[in-house]
Short mmCIF file of C-alpha atoms in Angstrom, two decimals:
data_model
loop_
_atom_site.label_atom_id
_atom_site.label_comp_id
_atom_site.label_asym_id
_atom_site.label_seq_id
_atom_site.Cartn_x
_atom_site.Cartn_y
_atom_site.Cartn_z
CA UNK H 204 -27.10 57.46 25.77
CA UNK H 205 -26.59 54.43 26.90
CA UNK H 206 -27.36 51.58 25.15
CA UNK H 207 -28.90 48.19 26.06
CA UNK H 208 -24.95 46.58 25.68
CA UNK H 209 -23.18 49.05 27.71
CA UNK H 210 -26.18 48.58 30.86
CA UNK H 211 -25.10 44.66 29.40
CA UNK H 212 -21.66 45.34 29.75
CA UNK H 213 -21.61 47.46 32.89
CA UNK H 214 -24.07 44.39 34.68
CA UNK H 215 -22.01 41.84 33.70
CA UNK H 216 -18.74 43.68 35.52
CA UNK H 217 -21.05 44.07 38.59
CA UNK H 218 -21.56 40.39 38.33
CA UNK H 219 -18.23 39.30 38.88
CA UNK H 220 -17.68 41.70 41.58
CA UNK H 221 -20.21 40.31 43.59
CA UNK H 222 -18.69 36.76 42.28
CA UNK H 223 -15.40 37.57 44.43
CA UNK H 224 -17.30 38.24 47.45
CA UNK H 225 -18.60 35.63 50.25
CA UNK H 226 -20.00 35.68 53.65
CA UNK H 227 -18.15 39.20 53.64
CA UNK H 228 -14.67 38.42 52.75
CA UNK H 229 -12.97 39.07 48.92
CA UNK H 230 -12.04 35.81 47.48
CA UNK H 231 -8.55 36.15 46.60
CA UNK H 232 -6.95 35.86 42.75
CA UNK H 233 -4.68 33.58 42.12
CA UNK H 234 -1.69 34.83 39.68
CA UNK H 235 -1.76 34.04 35.84
CA UNK H 236 0.58 32.02 34.90
CA UNK H 237 2.96 34.22 33.05
CA UNK H 238 3.49 32.93 29.31
CA UNK H 239 6.57 30.54 28.05
CA UNK H 240 8.31 32.15 24.92
CA UNK H 241 9.13 29.32 23.07
CA UNK H 242 11.59 29.62 19.28
CA UNK H 243 12.40 27.20 16.66
CA UNK H 244 13.65 23.62 17.32
CA UNK H 245 12.31 23.57 21.56
CA UNK H 246 10.79 20.48 22.07
CA UNK H 247 7.10 21.13 24.16
CA UNK H 248 4.21 19.69 25.10
CA UNK H 249 1.32 20.70 23.56
CA UNK H 250 -2.20 19.79 24.72
CA UNK H 251 -4.97 18.27 21.97
CA UNK H 252 -8.31 19.12 22.15
CA UNK H 253 -9.62 14.96 20.94
CA UNK H 254 -7.63 13.13 22.49
CA UNK H 255 -7.71 15.02 25.87
CA UNK H 256 -3.85 15.29 26.60
CA UNK H 257 -1.04 16.93 26.83
CA UNK H 258 1.52 15.29 23.62
CA UNK H 259 4.88 15.41 22.57
CA UNK H 260 5.58 18.27 20.18
CA UNK H 261 8.50 20.58 18.58
CA UNK H 262 8.27 24.41 17.75
CA UNK H 263 8.53 25.26 14.04
CA UNK H 264 7.78 28.44 13.80
CA UNK H 265 6.91 31.59 16.84
CA UNK H 266 4.55 34.18 15.63
CA UNK H 267 4.12 37.05 17.17
CA UNK H 268 0.69 39.56 16.24
CA UNK H 269 -0.51 42.74 18.46
CA UNK H 270 1.63 40.82 21.72
CA UNK H 271 0.07 37.90 21.41
CA UNK H 272 1.78 35.12 20.67
CA UNK H 273 0.85 31.56 18.50
CA UNK H 274 3.45 28.51 17.58
CA UNK H 275 3.18 26.48 14.24
CA UNK H 276 4.12 22.47 15.63
CA UNK H 277 4.97 20.10 13.75
CA UNK H 278 1.76 18.65 14.98
CA UNK H 279 -0.44 21.41 14.25
CA UNK H 280 -0.02 25.11 13.11
CA UNK H 281 -1.01 28.57 14.62
CA UNK H 282 -1.52 26.74 18.34
CA UNK H 283 -2.23 29.07 21.00
CA UNK H 284 0.13 30.55 23.54
CA UNK H 285 -1.57 28.72 26.57
CA UNK H 286 -1.89 24.78 25.26
CA UNK H 287 1.98 25.49 24.93
CA UNK H 288 4.24 24.57 27.16
CA UNK H 289 8.05 22.93 28.43
CA UNK H 290 9.07 19.40 27.89
CA UNK H 291 9.54 18.00 31.15
CA UNK H 292 12.78 17.93 32.05
CA UNK H 293 14.40 14.53 33.47
CA UNK H 294 13.47 13.78 36.23
CA UNK H 295 10.28 15.65 36.45
CA UNK H 296 7.06 14.18 36.92
CA UNK H 297 4.04 15.66 34.87
CA UNK H 298 0.39 14.53 34.05
CA UNK H 299 -0.31 14.20 31.24
CA UNK H 300 -4.34 14.71 31.61
CA UNK H 301 -3.54 18.06 33.69
CA UNK H 302 -5.63 20.78 32.19
CA UNK H 303 -3.85 23.70 30.77
CA UNK H 304 -3.37 26.85 32.71
CA UNK H 305 -6.02 30.15 32.22
CA UNK H 306 -3.35 31.93 31.04
CA UNK H 307 -5.48 33.28 28.51
CA UNK H 308 -9.67 32.35 27.78
CA UNK H 309 -10.33 30.07 24.26
CA UNK H 310 -13.40 30.97 24.46
CA UNK H 311 -13.81 34.84 25.64
CA UNK H 312 -15.80 37.66 22.78
CA UNK H 313 -13.05 38.92 20.27
CA UNK H 314 -14.98 40.31 17.52
CA UNK H 315 -18.56 39.60 15.89
CA UNK H 316 -16.31 38.37 13.06
CA UNK H 317 -14.44 35.56 15.46
CA UNK H 318 -17.55 34.87 17.17
CA UNK H 319 -18.27 31.61 16.88
CA UNK H 320 -15.82 30.80 14.15
CA UNK H 321 -14.22 27.78 15.76
CA UNK H 322 -17.48 25.70 16.16
CA UNK H 323 -17.99 27.15 12.65
CA UNK H 324 -14.63 25.62 11.63
CA UNK H 325 -15.08 22.18 13.57
CA UNK H 326 -18.31 21.91 11.11
CA UNK H 327 -16.59 21.84 8.43
CA UNK H 328 -13.17 20.73 7.43
CA UNK H 329 -10.02 21.91 9.37
CA UNK H 330 -7.21 22.37 6.79
CA UNK H 331 -5.23 22.38 10.18
CA UNK H 332 -6.49 18.48 11.69
CA UNK H 333 -4.44 16.94 13.40
CA UNK H 334 -4.83 14.04 11.12
CA UNK H 335 -3.26 16.28 8.27
CA UNK H 336 -0.72 17.36 10.65
CA UNK H 337 0.84 13.73 11.32
CA UNK H 338 0.52 12.93 7.39
CA UNK H 339 2.98 15.85 6.72
CA UNK H 340 4.97 14.94 9.74
CA UNK H 341 5.03 11.23 8.37
CA UNK H 342 5.98 12.43 5.08
CA UNK H 343 8.35 14.52 6.09
CA UNK H 344 10.08 11.44 7.58
CA UNK H 345 10.03 9.91 4.92
CA UNK H 346 11.21 12.96 2.96
CA UNK H 347 13.79 12.56 5.45
CA UNK H 348 15.34 9.69 4.81
CA UNK H 349 14.99 5.96 7.07
CA UNK H 350 15.98 6.43 10.49
CA UNK H 351 15.69 1.77 10.90
CA UNK H 352 18.89 -0.03 11.98
CA UNK H 353 19.27 -1.69 9.18
CA UNK H 354 22.72 -2.82 10.42
CA UNK H 355 21.43 -6.57 11.99
CA UNK H 356 18.61 -8.92 10.19
CA UNK H 357 17.32 -11.90 11.34
CA UNK H 358 19.78 -14.50 11.09
CA UNK H 359 17.16 -16.35 9.67
CA UNK H 360 13.07 -16.19 9.06
CA UNK H 361 10.30 -17.54 11.04
CA UNK H 362 7.71 -19.11 11.11
CA UNK H 363 4.59 -16.04 11.27
CA UNK H 364 3.14 -18.95 14.53
CA UNK H 365 6.53 -17.43 16.43
CA UNK H 366 4.82 -14.12 16.33
CA UNK H 367 1.39 -12.64 18.78
CA UNK H 368 1.09 -9.70 16.36
CA UNK H 369 1.07 -8.85 13.56
CA UNK H 370 3.64 -5.90 13.26
CA UNK H 371 6.06 -7.85 15.00
CA UNK H 372 5.67 -10.60 12.03
CA UNK H 373 5.87 -7.28 9.89
CA UNK H 374 8.77 -5.80 11.50
CA UNK H 375 10.52 -9.14 11.39
CA UNK H 376 9.69 -9.71 7.51
CA UNK H 377 10.76 -6.62 6.39
CA UNK H 378 13.84 -6.47 8.32
CA UNK H 379 14.83 -10.72 7.18
CA UNK H 380 14.21 -9.89 2.92
CA UNK H 381 16.05 -6.28 2.96
CA UNK H 382 19.20 -8.08 5.36
CA UNK H 383 19.05 -11.01 2.15
CA UNK H 384 18.59 -8.76 -0.78
CA UNK H 385 21.41 -6.60 0.95
CA UNK H 386 23.74 -9.65 1.05
CA UNK H 387 23.42 -10.65 -2.36
CA UNK H 388 24.18 -7.64 -3.00
CA UNK H 389 27.06 -7.77 -1.88
CA UNK H 390 27.99 -11.19 -1.89
CA UNK H 391 29.93 -11.94 -5.58
CA UNK H 392 29.28 -15.73 -6.04
CA UNK H 393 25.17 -14.33 -6.14
CA UNK H 394 24.68 -13.08 -8.82
CA UNK H 395 21.35 -11.39 -10.33
CA UNK H 396 20.12 -12.95 -13.60
CA UNK H 397 19.09 -9.98 -16.19
CA UNK H 398 15.73 -9.41 -15.74
CA UNK H 399 16.33 -9.82 -11.55
CA UNK H 400 19.23 -7.15 -12.25
CA UNK H 401 16.81 -4.51 -13.35
CA UNK H 402 14.39 -5.52 -11.15
CA UNK H 403 16.49 -5.46 -7.97
CA UNK H 404 20.12 -3.51 -9.33
CA UNK H 405 20.99 -0.37 -9.06
CA UNK H 406 19.00 1.70 -6.15
CA UNK H 407 16.01 -0.55 -5.32
CA UNK H 408 17.43 -1.94 -2.40
CA UNK H 409 17.43 1.95 -0.38
CA UNK H 410 14.29 3.17 -2.34
CA UNK H 411 12.36 -0.13 -0.31
CA UNK H 412 14.26 0.76 2.61
CA UNK H 413 13.60 4.79 2.24
CA UNK H 414 9.37 3.22 2.19
CA UNK H 415 9.04 0.62 3.91
CA UNK H 416 10.96 2.65 7.00
CA UNK H 417 7.33 4.86 7.62
CA UNK H 418 5.53 1.82 7.69
CA UNK H 419 7.69 0.42 10.71
CA UNK H 420 8.11 3.78 12.21
CA UNK H 421 3.63 3.90 12.11
CA UNK H 422 3.98 0.17 13.75
CA UNK H 423 6.76 0.71 16.38
CA UNK H 424 4.00 3.46 17.91
CA UNK H 425 1.10 1.13 17.30
CA UNK H 426 -0.45 3.77 14.96
CA UNK H 427 -3.38 2.99 13.12
CA UNK H 428 -2.59 2.51 9.35
CA UNK H 429 -6.28 2.62 8.17
CA UNK H 430 -6.37 6.41 6.34
CA UNK H 431 -9.59 6.19 4.17
CA UNK H 432 -12.99 7.70 4.59
CA UNK H 433 -14.85 7.02 6.29
CA UNK H 434 -18.67 6.64 6.41
CA UNK H 435 -20.76 9.58 5.02
CA UNK H 436 -18.00 11.47 3.24
CA UNK H 437 -18.77 10.20 -0.19
CA UNK H 438 -19.22 12.05 -3.11
CA UNK H 439 -23.07 13.45 -3.29
CA UNK H 440 -24.35 15.78 -6.08
CA UNK H 441 -28.13 14.44 -6.36
CA UNK H 442 -28.91 17.64 -8.35
CA UNK H 443 -28.96 16.79 -12.05
CA UNK H 444 -31.37 14.29 -14.01
CA UNK H 445 -29.43 10.75 -13.84
CA UNK H 446 -27.31 10.72 -10.83
CA UNK H 447 -26.40 7.78 -9.05
CA UNK H 448 -24.24 8.33 -5.42
CA UNK H 449 -21.54 7.07 -4.55
CA UNK H 450 -21.31 3.69 -1.63
CA UNK H 451 -19.42 3.69 0.89
CA UNK H 452 -17.22 0.20 0.47
CA UNK H 453 -15.42 -1.21 4.00
CA UNK H 454 -11.49 -1.02 4.24
CA UNK H 455 -9.95 -4.07 4.13
CA UNK H 456 -7.76 -3.76 7.25
CA UNK H 457 -4.56 -2.04 5.99
CA UNK H 458 -2.46 -4.23 9.22
CA UNK H 459 -4.82 -7.70 7.68
CA UNK H 460 -3.74 -7.60 4.58
CA UNK H 461 -0.06 -6.36 5.37
CA UNK H 462 0.03 -9.84 7.54
CA UNK H 463 -1.10 -11.64 4.77
CA UNK H 464 0.89 -10.39 2.00
CA UNK H 465 4.02 -10.85 4.72
CA UNK H 466 2.82 -15.23 6.15
CA UNK H 467 1.83 -15.43 2.22
CA UNK H 468 5.56 -15.12 1.39
CA UNK H 469 7.03 -16.64 4.32
CA UNK H 470 5.22 -19.17 2.91
CA UNK H 471 5.88 -19.09 -0.38
CA UNK H 472 2.42 -18.73 -2.16
CA UNK H 473 3.48 -15.21 -3.52
CA UNK H 474 -0.02 -15.93 -5.84
CA UNK H 475 -1.71 -15.29 -2.33
CA UNK H 476 0.37 -12.76 -1.31
CA UNK H 477 -0.38 -10.69 -4.52
CA UNK H 478 -4.33 -11.52 -4.25
CA UNK H 479 -3.98 -9.48 -0.59
CA UNK H 480 -2.25 -6.69 -2.27
CA UNK H 481 -4.63 -6.41 -4.20
CA UNK H 482 -7.32 -6.18 -2.07
CA UNK H 483 -4.86 -3.75 -0.03
CA UNK H 484 -4.95 -1.32 -2.87
CA UNK H 485 -7.93 -1.36 -4.85
CA UNK H 486 -10.41 -2.76 -2.70
CA UNK H 487 -13.90 -3.41 -3.78
CA UNK H 488 -14.26 -0.19 -5.13
CA UNK H 489 -16.88 -0.02 -8.31
CA UNK H 490 -15.58 3.60 -9.21
CA UNK H 491 -12.63 4.32 -8.55
CA UNK H 492 -13.96 8.01 -10.41
CA UNK H 493 -16.48 10.11 -10.65
CA UNK H 494 -17.86 9.70 -14.39
CA UNK H 495 -20.71 11.61 -16.40
CA UNK H 496 -21.92 10.97 -20.10
CA UNK H 497 -24.12 13.23 -21.56
CA UNK H 498 -26.78 12.17 -24.18
CA UNK H 499 -28.39 14.02 -26.93
CA UNK H 500 -32.03 14.11 -25.74
CA UNK H 501 -33.12 15.39 -29.36
CA UNK H 502 -32.63 18.84 -31.41
CA UNK H 503 -35.03 20.99 -29.21
CA UNK H 504 -33.54 19.71 -25.48
CA UNK H 505 -29.36 19.45 -26.39
CA UNK H 506 -28.01 16.13 -24.15
CA UNK H 507 -28.93 14.88 -21.02
CA UNK H 508 -26.45 14.22 -18.50
CA UNK H 509 -25.61 11.31 -16.58
CA UNK H 510 -22.90 11.04 -13.79
CA UNK H 511 -21.51 8.25 -11.82
CA UNK H 512 -20.22 9.52 -8.72
CA UNK H 513 -17.27 7.38 -7.24
CA UNK H 514 -17.31 5.25 -3.70
CA UNK H 515 -14.98 5.87 -1.02
CA UNK H 516 -11.35 5.78 -1.44
CA UNK H 517 -9.41 3.70 1.05
CA UNK H 518 -5.90 4.62 2.73
CA UNK H 519 -3.78 3.68 -1.18
CA UNK H 520 -5.87 6.23 -2.88
CA UNK H 521 -5.74 9.39 -0.19
CA UNK H 522 -2.01 8.25 1.64
CA UNK H 523 1.19 9.08 -1.20
CA UNK H 524 2.71 7.43 1.95
CA UNK H 525 0.79 4.17 2.46
CA UNK H 526 1.41 3.75 -1.25
CA UNK H 527 5.23 3.62 -1.48
CA UNK H 528 5.35 1.66 1.72
CA UNK H 529 2.27 -0.84 -0.06
CA UNK H 530 4.49 -0.54 -2.92
CA UNK H 531 7.72 -1.82 -1.26
CA UNK H 532 6.32 -4.36 0.31
CA UNK H 533 5.21 -6.11 -3.02
CA UNK H 534 8.95 -5.36 -4.29
CA UNK H 535 9.72 -7.33 -1.20
CA UNK H 536 7.70 -10.01 -1.90
CA UNK H 537 8.97 -10.05 -5.26
CA UNK H 538 12.41 -10.76 -3.88
CA UNK H 539 11.33 -12.94 -1.74
CA UNK H 540 10.39 -14.99 -4.46
CA UNK H 541 13.28 -14.03 -6.58
CA UNK H 542 15.30 -15.80 -4.74
CA UNK H 543 13.11 -18.61 -2.91
CA UNK H 544 10.26 -19.65 -5.33
CA UNK H 545 7.70 -22.20 -5.29
CA UNK H 546 8.38 -24.88 -7.02
CA UNK H 547 4.78 -25.37 -7.84
CA UNK H 548 3.93 -22.43 -10.39
CA UNK H 549 0.74 -21.74 -9.97
CA UNK H 550 1.95 -20.06 -6.65
CA UNK H 551 4.29 -18.27 -8.44
CA UNK H 552 3.59 -14.51 -9.92
CA UNK H 553 5.27 -12.70 -13.28
CA UNK H 554 7.24 -10.57 -12.44
#
């Protein structure tokens, strides 16, 4: 018995054959490009849907199932084969905006269970999103240790006005004081006080370099530093009586506050630098966590629940890599105060 589905498939096949004929001549169908097979460690290009361009990536793992290949990259996992291509060789030109070749149709119907899954995944939270993969990459860089060349620190601390970009001055500030920190450790004529030895001695310098390295890398790449929750991402649970939804609080610019910390410390106003750190980490949130209290109503009605949902979280709250480099920045400012205190005690901070 011919079903409606079978008739629809047959009609679609006939329509496809008619499309291949134009003015009595059969259209030549271009052969499908042979897919590449990559192995772990290969440098490749990955087609980013969000950026609409090819970006550099590295293959971590090759997955094969029923003759189909997917790749786990350092930017994203389970990437379809047609979205990965070899990295251009030396002297080879390549247009990063060129669309992927039509090796496999990403919109083809597979089965009823998978139909529409891609769109449903986009509507929800994507566990393999590029943002989470970026954080994993930065975390891996931090775990692998600093890849910054610390061997040539600036010979002198320049004024903020000598730099146009905030990122350039922050990089200069960090390198100068970490170089001074190393020199302080190496020079026998400069000895830490007992208090400063506990704060800056031992492996504190290595830890500070390790924690601040991801920041310098992100600044060099020109990446946006804000990773906090966006508007609409706050918790809203209004099913219970007495519920107060969390508020969205605009996050203080991370680059702006880091620049302020460095600028104030260079000017020896360490109290103002500390205020910038507090604004960077705590912000203006009224509530960091959701608070639930139960108040007794009466003997027959039990208790009533009153809930105050947390406000939106900032970068310090959600990104552990950012937490470390912000704390390292604060440590560097404290070291700057230790070797260059302000004569006005009101502008120093008790460490």
